Amino acid sequence: MIEFKNVNKWFGKLHVLNNINLKIPKGEVLVICGPSGSGKSTLIRCINRLEKIQNGEIIVNNTPVHDKLTNLTKLRAEIGFVFQQFHLYPHMTVLQNVMLAPVNVKKIAKAEAKKIAMEKLEQVGLTEKHGVHPAQLSGGQQQRVAIARGLAMSPEIMLFDEPTSALDPEMIGEVLDVMVNLVSEGMTMCVVTHEMGFARKVANRVLFMDEGAIVETGTPNEFFDNPKTDRAATFISMILTH
Amino acid sequence: MMGFYFSRLVEIYPFFLKGLWMTSKIAFISLVTCTLIGVILGIFRSGNNIILKRIVGVYVAFVRGTPFVVQIFIVFFILPDWGIQLDAFSAALLAMAIMGSGFICEIVAGGIDSISKGQWEAAASSGLTLTQQLRLVIMPQAMKVILPPLVGQYVLLIKDTSVISVIGVMELTRVGWVTVVRIPEGLMVFSLVGVLYFSISYPLILLSNYLERKMAVQ
């Protein structure tokens, strides 16, 4: 479903993605972790072309993402993206946030789009908040709205860029619960996160990155209990003791 | 003596009304064209196209770095040398459009730049086109930043129309000049001119103050 072929990317002299080869089959839940600056956010931002790559190829559903002729709008409509900082639209209500893309990208009639949006809000447990503005919500609620906004486009893939890192500890659970529910629906997911509990519970595979390269991959239990590389072992001991 | 001049002034007031009308007309057309051009330039100025950004940057630097009188002279006296003949009224509108759009461009670009990159990314990620991102997500938020200084700029532009008198357009200031030749009561004549300008710009000053308070609250 998603395939990276010899992908390289530089920010100036910094080699942020170093020869990435990766296949993510349909329905897989992939957790990406690694120290900050290791390129994990950049990796998933390349999947919907929020970042450009210098060479190599990324293919999503048989579409070459970084081809100039690719219809970006159509591609992005199939990929939901959830940001660390939520990035809800502050001038719109929760419902308008969720309806915006279905109405304007998919050209779904307003009444129908509203129905879809309310369903998605129900899925994240926030129907009663549909009329308020994002500023009136807690961080956890905002992130759940952001997830609903992504889901409203009925994407085949959801990308999460550190979805719980900006949240107070007591709100992390509610967001992870919503994500766990998504897994049970068979969504293909790439999640950049350090939440080991989430990874152990639902991830099919953990990918460990450092200095722009994929250092190690494995099942969550393999990776967290018996890391193959010293670099990963050090990293795991750091997130365990923090 | 004063009374004599005052009665002359009453006699001549239709002339002032004509001047006021001309000033209002130039001001209104200019504000509309300056805003349209200024918004488009502002979008280019804050955009990702380096070449457009640079070109607009040079344009804005020229507009902000030279006196308006000089710009009018260039449009009115120098363009004809290049085969572009304009009557005084059209030249005035063109000069106003060039000058005003430069200033408004900076206000609009500043407003757009104040919106976080994340808003663009969130909108782009959901599949909105660049135009939709601007129209639906960025501009509605940027308008709150743009509006108060924009209305303030309108006041400045209205007052700047007085400079147009140098090329002989019969607007309010020009009317003052012409009148004072016949009625040598400078204070009275130009007080009247001033009051008439004030009557146009003061409502906008109030609007600008109101918007500033309202946007600050939100």
Coordinates of C-alpha atoms in Angstrom, one line a residue:
Chain A
M1 CA 0.0 0.0 0.0
I2 CA 2.9 2.4 0.9
E3 CA 6.3 1.7 -0.5
F4 CA 9.6 3.6 -0.1
K5 CA 12.3 2.8 -2.7
N6 CA 15.8 4.2 -2.0
V7 CA 14.4 7.4 -0.7
N8 CA 16.9 10.2 0.2
K9 CA 16.3 13.6 1.5
W10 CA 18.6 16.4 2.7
F11 CA 17.9 19.6 4.6
G12 CA 20.9 21.6 3.4
K13 CA 23.8 19.4 4.4
L14 CA 21.8 17.3 6.9
H15 CA 20.9 13.9 5.5
V16 CA 17.5 13.5 7.0
L17 CA 16.4 10.4 5.1
N18 CA 19.2 8.1 4.3
N19 CA 18.3 5.5 1.7
I20 CA 15.0 4.5 3.1
N21 CA 13.4 1.2 1.8
L22 CA 10.1 0.3 3.4
K23 CA 6.9 -1.6 2.5
I24 CA 3.8 -1.0 4.5
P25 CA 1.0 -3.5 3.5
K26 CA -2.7 -2.7 3.7
G27 CA -4.0 -2.9 7.2
E28 CA -0.6 -2.7 8.9
V29 CA -0.1 -0.6 12.0
L30 CA 3.4 0.6 12.0
V31 CA 5.0 2.5 14.9
I32 CA 8.0 4.6 14.2
C33 CA 10.2 5.7 17.0
G34 CA 13.7 7.1 17.5
P35 CA 15.5 10.0 19.0
S36 CA 14.5 13.5 18.0
G37 CA 16.0 14.6 14.8
S38 CA 16.2 11.0 13.6
G39 CA 13.9 11.8 10.6
K40 CA 10.8 9.9 11.7
S41 CA 8.4 12.9 11.3
T42 CA 10.0 13.7 8.0
L43 CA 9.5 10.1 6.9
I44 CA 5.7 10.2 7.3
R45 CA 5.5 13.8 6.0
C46 CA 6.9 12.6 2.8
I47 CA 4.1 10.1 2.4
N48 CA 1.6 12.9 1.6
R49 CA 4.2 15.2 0.2
L50 CA 4.2 17.8 2.9
E51 CA 8.0 17.3 2.4
K52 CA 9.7 16.8 -1.0
I53 CA 12.3 14.1 -1.5
Q54 CA 15.5 14.6 -3.5
N55 CA 15.7 11.1 -4.9
G56 CA 14.1 7.7 -4.8
E57 CA 10.4 6.9 -5.0
I58 CA 7.4 6.7 -2.8
I59 CA 4.4 4.8 -4.0
V60 CA 1.0 5.0 -2.4
N61 CA -1.7 2.8 -3.9
N62 CA 0.2 2.5 -7.1
T63 CA 0.5 6.3 -7.3
P64 CA 4.0 7.8 -7.4
V65 CA 3.7 10.5 -4.7
H66 CA 6.6 12.7 -5.8
D67 CA 5.8 12.6 -9.5
K68 CA 5.0 16.1 -10.9
L69 CA 2.0 14.8 -12.7
T70 CA 0.4 13.2 -9.6
N71 CA -2.9 14.7 -8.6
L72 CA -1.9 15.8 -5.1
T73 CA -5.4 16.8 -4.1
K74 CA -6.8 13.3 -4.9
L75 CA -3.8 11.6 -3.2
R76 CA -4.1 13.6 0.0
A77 CA -7.8 13.0 0.2
E78 CA -7.0 9.3 0.7
I79 CA -4.5 9.9 3.4
G80 CA -5.5 11.4 6.8
F81 CA -2.8 13.3 8.7
V82 CA -2.8 14.1 12.4
F83 CA -0.3 16.6 13.7
Q84 CA 1.4 16.9 17.1
Q85 CA -0.1 20.4 17.5
F86 CA -3.6 19.5 16.2
H87 CA -3.8 22.4 13.8
L88 CA -7.6 22.7 14.0
Y89 CA -9.0 25.7 12.2
P90 CA -9.6 28.2 15.1
H91 CA -12.2 30.3 13.2
M92 CA -14.5 27.4 12.6
T93 CA -16.6 25.3 15.0
V94 CA -15.8 21.6 15.6
L95 CA -18.4 20.5 13.1
Q96 CA -17.2 22.9 10.4
N97 CA -13.6 21.7 11.0
V98 CA -14.7 18.2 10.2
M99 CA -17.0 19.0 7.3
L100 CA -14.6 21.4 5.5
A101 CA -12.7 18.8 3.4
P102 CA -15.7 16.5 2.5
V103 CA -17.6 19.5 1.3
N104 CA -14.8 21.3 -0.6
V105 CA -12.6 18.4 -1.8
K106 CA -15.1 15.6 -2.3
K107 CA -18.0 18.0 -3.1
I108 CA -20.3 16.1 -0.8
A109 CA -23.6 17.9 -0.2
K110 CA -23.7 19.8 3.1
A111 CA -26.5 17.7 4.7
E112 CA -24.7 14.5 3.8
A113 CA -21.3 15.9 5.0
K114 CA -22.8 16.9 8.2
K115 CA -24.1 13.4 8.8
I116 CA -20.7 11.9 8.1
A117 CA -19.1 14.5 10.3
M118 CA -21.4 13.7 13.2
E119 CA -20.7 10.0 12.8
K120 CA -17.0 10.7 13.0
L121 CA -17.4 12.9 16.0
E122 CA -19.4 10.1 17.7
Q123 CA -16.6 7.7 16.9
V124 CA -14.2 10.0 18.9
G125 CA -16.8 10.6 21.5
L126 CA -17.3 14.4 20.9
T127 CA -20.8 14.8 19.4
E128 CA -21.9 17.1 22.1
K129 CA -19.0 19.5 21.3
H130 CA -19.9 19.9 17.6
G131 CA -21.0 23.6 18.0
V132 CA -18.0 25.0 20.0
H133 CA -14.7 26.4 18.7
P134 CA -11.5 24.5 19.2
A135 CA -10.2 27.1 21.7
Q136 CA -12.9 25.9 24.1
L137 CA -11.7 22.3 24.1
S138 CA -8.9 20.6 26.0
G139 CA -5.8 19.4 24.2
G140 CA -7.0 15.8 24.2
Q141 CA -10.4 16.8 22.8
Q142 CA -8.8 18.9 20.1
Q143 CA -6.7 16.0 19.0
R144 CA -9.7 13.8 18.9
V145 CA -11.5 16.4 16.7
A146 CA -8.4 16.4 14.5
I147 CA -8.6 12.6 14.2
A148 CA -12.3 12.9 13.3
R149 CA -11.4 15.6 10.7
G150 CA -9.0 13.1 9.1
L151 CA -11.5 10.3 9.2
A152 CA -14.3 12.3 7.6
M153 CA -12.5 11.9 4.2
S154 CA -12.8 8.1 4.6
P155 CA -9.1 7.7 4.1
E156 CA -7.4 4.4 3.5
I157 CA -4.3 5.5 5.4
M158 CA -4.0 7.5 8.6
L159 CA -0.6 9.1 9.5
F160 CA 0.0 10.3 13.0
D161 CA 2.9 12.6 13.8
E162 CA 3.5 12.4 17.6
P163 CA -0.2 12.7 18.3
T164 CA 0.2 12.6 22.1
S165 CA 3.4 14.5 22.6
A166 CA 1.8 17.9 23.1
L167 CA -0.8 16.6 25.6
D168 CA -0.9 16.6 29.3
P169 CA -0.4 13.0 30.6
E170 CA -4.0 12.6 31.7
M171 CA -5.2 13.3 28.2
I172 CA -3.0 10.8 26.4
G173 CA -5.2 7.9 27.2
E174 CA -8.3 9.2 25.5
V175 CA -6.5 9.9 22.3
L176 CA -4.8 6.5 22.3
D177 CA -8.1 4.8 22.9
V178 CA -9.5 6.4 19.8
M179 CA -6.5 5.2 17.8
V180 CA -6.8 1.7 19.2
N181 CA -10.4 1.7 18.0
L182 CA -9.3 2.7 14.5
V183 CA -6.9 -0.3 14.5
S184 CA -9.8 -2.6 15.1
E185 CA -11.5 -1.2 12.0
G186 CA -8.6 -2.3 9.9
M187 CA -7.1 1.1 9.1
T188 CA -3.6 1.2 7.7
M189 CA -1.7 3.4 10.2
C190 CA 1.8 4.9 10.5
V191 CA 2.3 6.3 14.0
V192 CA 5.3 8.3 15.1
T193 CA 5.2 7.9 18.8
H194 CA 7.1 6.9 21.9
E195 CA 4.0 5.4 23.6
M196 CA 5.3 1.9 24.2
G197 CA 2.0 0.7 25.6
F198 CA 0.2 1.6 22.4
A199 CA 2.9 0.0 20.3
R200 CA 2.8 -3.3 22.3
K201 CA -0.9 -3.4 22.2
V202 CA -1.7 -2.8 18.6
A203 CA 1.4 -2.3 16.4
N204 CA 2.3 -5.0 13.9
R205 CA 5.8 -3.7 13.6
V206 CA 8.0 -1.2 15.2
L207 CA 10.6 0.7 13.2
F208 CA 13.5 2.4 14.9
M209 CA 15.2 5.3 13.2
D210 CA 18.4 7.1 13.9
E211 CA 20.2 9.8 11.9
G212 CA 17.9 9.5 9.0
A213 CA 18.2 5.7 8.6
I214 CA 16.1 2.8 9.5
V215 CA 18.3 1.0 12.2
E216 CA 16.0 -1.8 13.2
T217 CA 12.6 -3.2 12.7
G218 CA 10.7 -5.9 14.5
T219 CA 7.5 -6.9 16.2
P220 CA 6.8 -4.7 19.3
N221 CA 7.8 -7.4 21.7
E222 CA 11.0 -8.4 19.9
F223 CA 12.0 -4.7 19.6
F224 CA 11.2 -3.6 23.2
D225 CA 12.4 -6.8 24.9
N226 CA 15.3 -7.9 22.8
P227 CA 16.6 -5.0 20.7
K228 CA 19.2 -6.2 18.1
T229 CA 21.3 -3.0 18.1
D230 CA 23.0 -1.2 20.9
R231 CA 21.6 2.1 19.6
A232 CA 18.0 0.8 20.0
A233 CA 18.8 -0.7 23.4
T234 CA 20.1 2.6 24.7
F235 CA 17.0 4.4 23.3
I236 CA 14.6 2.0 24.9
S237 CA 16.3 2.3 28.3
M238 CA 16.0 6.1 28.0
I239 CA 12.2 6.1 27.3
L240 CA 11.7 3.5 30.0
T241 CA 13.4 5.6 32.7
H242 CA 12.3 9.0 31.7
Chain B
M1 CA -14.0 92.5 5.7
M2 CA -14.2 88.9 6.9
G3 CA -18.0 89.0 6.4
F4 CA -17.5 90.1 2.8
Y5 CA -15.2 87.1 2.1
F6 CA -17.5 84.8 3.9
S7 CA -20.3 85.8 1.6
R8 CA -18.0 85.2 -1.4
L9 CA -17.3 81.8 0.1
V10 CA -21.0 81.0 0.3
E11 CA -21.2 82.0 -3.3
I12 CA -18.4 79.7 -4.3
Y13 CA -19.4 76.7 -2.2
P14 CA -20.7 74.7 -5.2
F15 CA -17.2 74.8 -6.4
F16 CA -16.1 73.1 -3.1
L17 CA -18.8 70.5 -3.4
K18 CA -17.4 69.7 -6.9
G19 CA -14.0 69.3 -5.4
L20 CA -15.3 67.2 -2.6
W21 CA -17.1 65.0 -5.1
M22 CA -13.9 64.6 -7.2
T23 CA -11.9 63.7 -4.1
S24 CA -14.5 61.2 -3.0
K25 CA -14.6 59.7 -6.5
I26 CA -10.8 59.3 -6.7
A27 CA -10.6 58.1 -3.2
F28 CA -13.3 55.5 -3.7
I29 CA -12.0 54.1 -7.0
S30 CA -8.5 54.1 -5.6
L31 CA -9.4 52.2 -2.4
V32 CA -11.1 49.5 -4.4
T33 CA -8.3 49.1 -7.0
C34 CA -5.6 49.4 -4.4
T35 CA -7.3 46.7 -2.2
L36 CA -7.8 44.3 -5.2
I37 CA -4.2 44.7 -6.5
G38 CA -2.8 44.9 -3.0
V39 CA -4.4 41.6 -1.9
I40 CA -3.1 39.8 -5.0
L41 CA 0.4 41.3 -4.5
G42 CA 0.3 40.5 -0.8
I43 CA -0.5 36.8 -1.6
F44 CA 2.5 36.7 -4.0
R45 CA 4.7 38.4 -1.5
S46 CA 3.9 35.9 1.2
G47 CA 3.9 32.9 -1.2
N48 CA 6.5 30.3 -2.1
N49 CA 7.3 31.5 -5.6
I50 CA 10.7 33.1 -5.1
I51 CA 10.7 35.0 -8.4
L52 CA 7.2 36.6 -7.8
K53 CA 8.2 37.3 -4.2
R54 CA 11.3 39.2 -5.3
I55 CA 9.5 41.2 -8.1
V56 CA 6.8 42.3 -5.7
G57 CA 9.5 43.1 -3.1
V58 CA 11.2 45.5 -5.5
Y59 CA 7.9 47.1 -6.4
V60 CA 7.0 47.6 -2.8
A61 CA 10.5 49.0 -2.0
F62 CA 10.1 51.5 -4.9
V63 CA 6.6 52.6 -3.7
R64 CA 7.7 53.0 -0.1
G65 CA 11.0 54.5 -0.9
T66 CA 10.0 57.4 -3.2
P67 CA 7.7 60.3 -2.5
F68 CA 4.2 60.1 -3.9
V69 CA 4.6 63.4 -5.7
V70 CA 7.6 62.0 -7.6
Q71 CA 5.5 58.9 -8.5
I72 CA 2.7 61.1 -9.9
F73 CA 5.2 63.1 -11.9
I74 CA 6.6 59.9 -13.4
V75 CA 3.2 58.7 -14.4
F76 CA 2.0 62.0 -15.7
F77 CA 5.1 63.5 -17.3
I78 CA 7.4 60.6 -18.0
L79 CA 5.0 57.9 -19.3
P80 CA 4.0 60.1 -22.3
D81 CA 7.7 60.1 -23.4
W82 CA 7.3 56.3 -23.7
G83 CA 4.1 56.7 -25.7
I84 CA 1.6 56.2 -22.9
Q85 CA -0.6 59.3 -22.9
L86 CA -2.9 59.7 -19.9
D87 CA -5.3 62.6 -19.0
A88 CA -4.8 64.0 -15.5
F89 CA -7.7 62.1 -14.0
S90 CA -6.5 58.7 -15.3
A91 CA -2.9 59.5 -14.3
A92 CA -4.1 60.3 -10.8
L93 CA -5.9 57.0 -10.5
L94 CA -3.0 55.0 -11.9
A95 CA -0.5 56.7 -9.5
M96 CA -2.9 56.1 -6.6
A97 CA -3.2 52.4 -7.6
I98 CA 0.5 52.0 -7.8
M99 CA 1.2 53.7 -4.5
G100 CA -1.7 52.3 -2.5
S101 CA -1.4 48.7 -3.6
G102 CA 2.3 48.7 -2.5
F103 CA 1.3 49.7 1.1
I104 CA -1.7 47.4 1.2
C105 CA 0.5 44.5 -0.2
E106 CA 2.7 44.8 2.9
I107 CA -0.3 44.8 5.3
V108 CA -1.8 41.7 3.6
A109 CA 1.5 39.8 3.4
G110 CA 2.1 40.6 7.1
G111 CA -1.4 39.2 7.9
I112 CA -0.9 36.0 5.9
D113 CA 2.6 35.5 7.4
S114 CA 1.1 35.7 10.9
I115 CA -0.9 32.5 10.3
S116 CA 1.1 29.4 11.4
K117 CA 2.5 27.0 8.8
G118 CA 0.5 24.3 10.5
Q119 CA -2.7 25.8 9.2
W120 CA -1.5 25.5 5.6
E121 CA -0.3 22.0 6.2
A122 CA -3.5 20.8 7.9
A123 CA -5.5 22.3 5.0
A124 CA -3.2 20.9 2.4
S125 CA -3.2 17.4 4.0
S126 CA -6.9 17.2 3.7
G127 CA -6.8 17.7 0.0
L128 CA -7.7 21.4 -0.4
T129 CA -6.2 23.1 -3.3
L130 CA -3.9 26.1 -2.8
T131 CA -6.7 28.5 -3.6
Q132 CA -9.1 26.8 -1.2
Q133 CA -6.4 26.8 1.5
L134 CA -6.2 30.5 1.1
R135 CA -9.9 31.3 0.8
L136 CA -11.3 28.9 3.4
V137 CA -8.5 28.6 6.0
I138 CA -5.8 31.3 5.8
M139 CA -7.6 34.5 4.7
P140 CA -10.5 34.3 7.2
Q141 CA -7.9 34.2 10.0
A142 CA -5.5 36.7 8.4
M143 CA -8.3 39.2 8.0
K144 CA -8.4 39.8 11.7
V145 CA -4.8 40.9 11.6
I146 CA -5.2 42.7 8.3
L147 CA -8.4 44.8 8.8
P148 CA -7.5 47.4 11.5
P149 CA -4.2 48.5 9.7
L150 CA -6.0 48.3 6.3
V151 CA -8.7 50.8 7.3
G152 CA -5.9 52.9 8.8
Q153 CA -4.2 52.8 5.5
Y154 CA -7.4 53.9 3.8
V155 CA -7.4 57.1 5.8
L156 CA -3.8 57.8 4.7
L157 CA -4.7 57.1 1.1
I158 CA -7.7 59.4 1.2
K159 CA -5.4 62.2 2.5
D160 CA -2.8 61.4 -0.1
T161 CA -5.3 62.2 -2.8
S162 CA -4.5 65.8 -2.0
V163 CA -1.1 65.4 -3.6
I164 CA -2.9 64.8 -7.0
S165 CA -3.6 68.6 -7.1
V166 CA -0.1 69.0 -8.4
I167 CA -1.1 67.7 -11.8
G168 CA -4.2 70.0 -12.0
V169 CA -7.0 67.6 -11.1
M170 CA -9.8 69.7 -9.6
E171 CA -10.1 67.9 -6.3
L172 CA -10.5 69.4 -2.9
T173 CA -7.0 70.7 -2.4
R174 CA -6.8 72.1 -5.9
V175 CA -10.1 73.9 -5.3
G176 CA -8.6 75.4 -2.2
W177 CA -5.6 76.7 -4.2
V178 CA -7.7 78.2 -6.9
T179 CA -10.1 79.8 -4.4
V180 CA -7.4 81.4 -2.3
V181 CA -6.2 83.3 -5.3
R182 CA -9.6 85.0 -5.6
I183 CA -10.4 85.1 -1.9
P184 CA -7.2 85.9 0.0
E185 CA -8.4 84.4 3.3
G186 CA -6.1 81.4 3.5
L187 CA -7.0 80.4 7.0
M188 CA -10.7 80.3 6.2
V189 CA -10.4 78.6 2.8
F190 CA -8.0 75.9 4.0
S191 CA -9.9 75.3 7.2
L192 CA -12.9 74.5 5.1
V193 CA -10.8 72.2 2.9
G194 CA -9.5 70.6 6.1
V195 CA -13.0 70.1 7.5
L196 CA -14.2 68.5 4.3
Y197 CA -11.3 66.0 4.3
F198 CA -11.9 65.3 8.0
S199 CA -15.6 64.6 7.3
I200 CA -14.5 61.7 5.0
S201 CA -11.7 60.3 7.0
Y202 CA -13.0 60.6 10.5
P203 CA -15.7 57.8 10.1
L204 CA -12.9 55.6 8.9
I205 CA -10.7 56.5 11.8
L206 CA -13.5 55.5 14.1
L207 CA -14.0 52.3 12.2
S208 CA -10.3 51.5 12.5
N209 CA -10.3 52.1 16.2
Y210 CA -13.4 49.9 16.6
L211 CA -11.9 47.1 14.6
E212 CA -8.7 47.2 16.5
R213 CA -10.6 46.8 19.8
K214 CA -12.8 44.1 18.4
M215 CA -10.0 42.1 16.9
A216 CA -7.9 42.5 20.1
V217 CA -10.7 40.9 22.1
Q218 CA -11.1 37.8 20.0

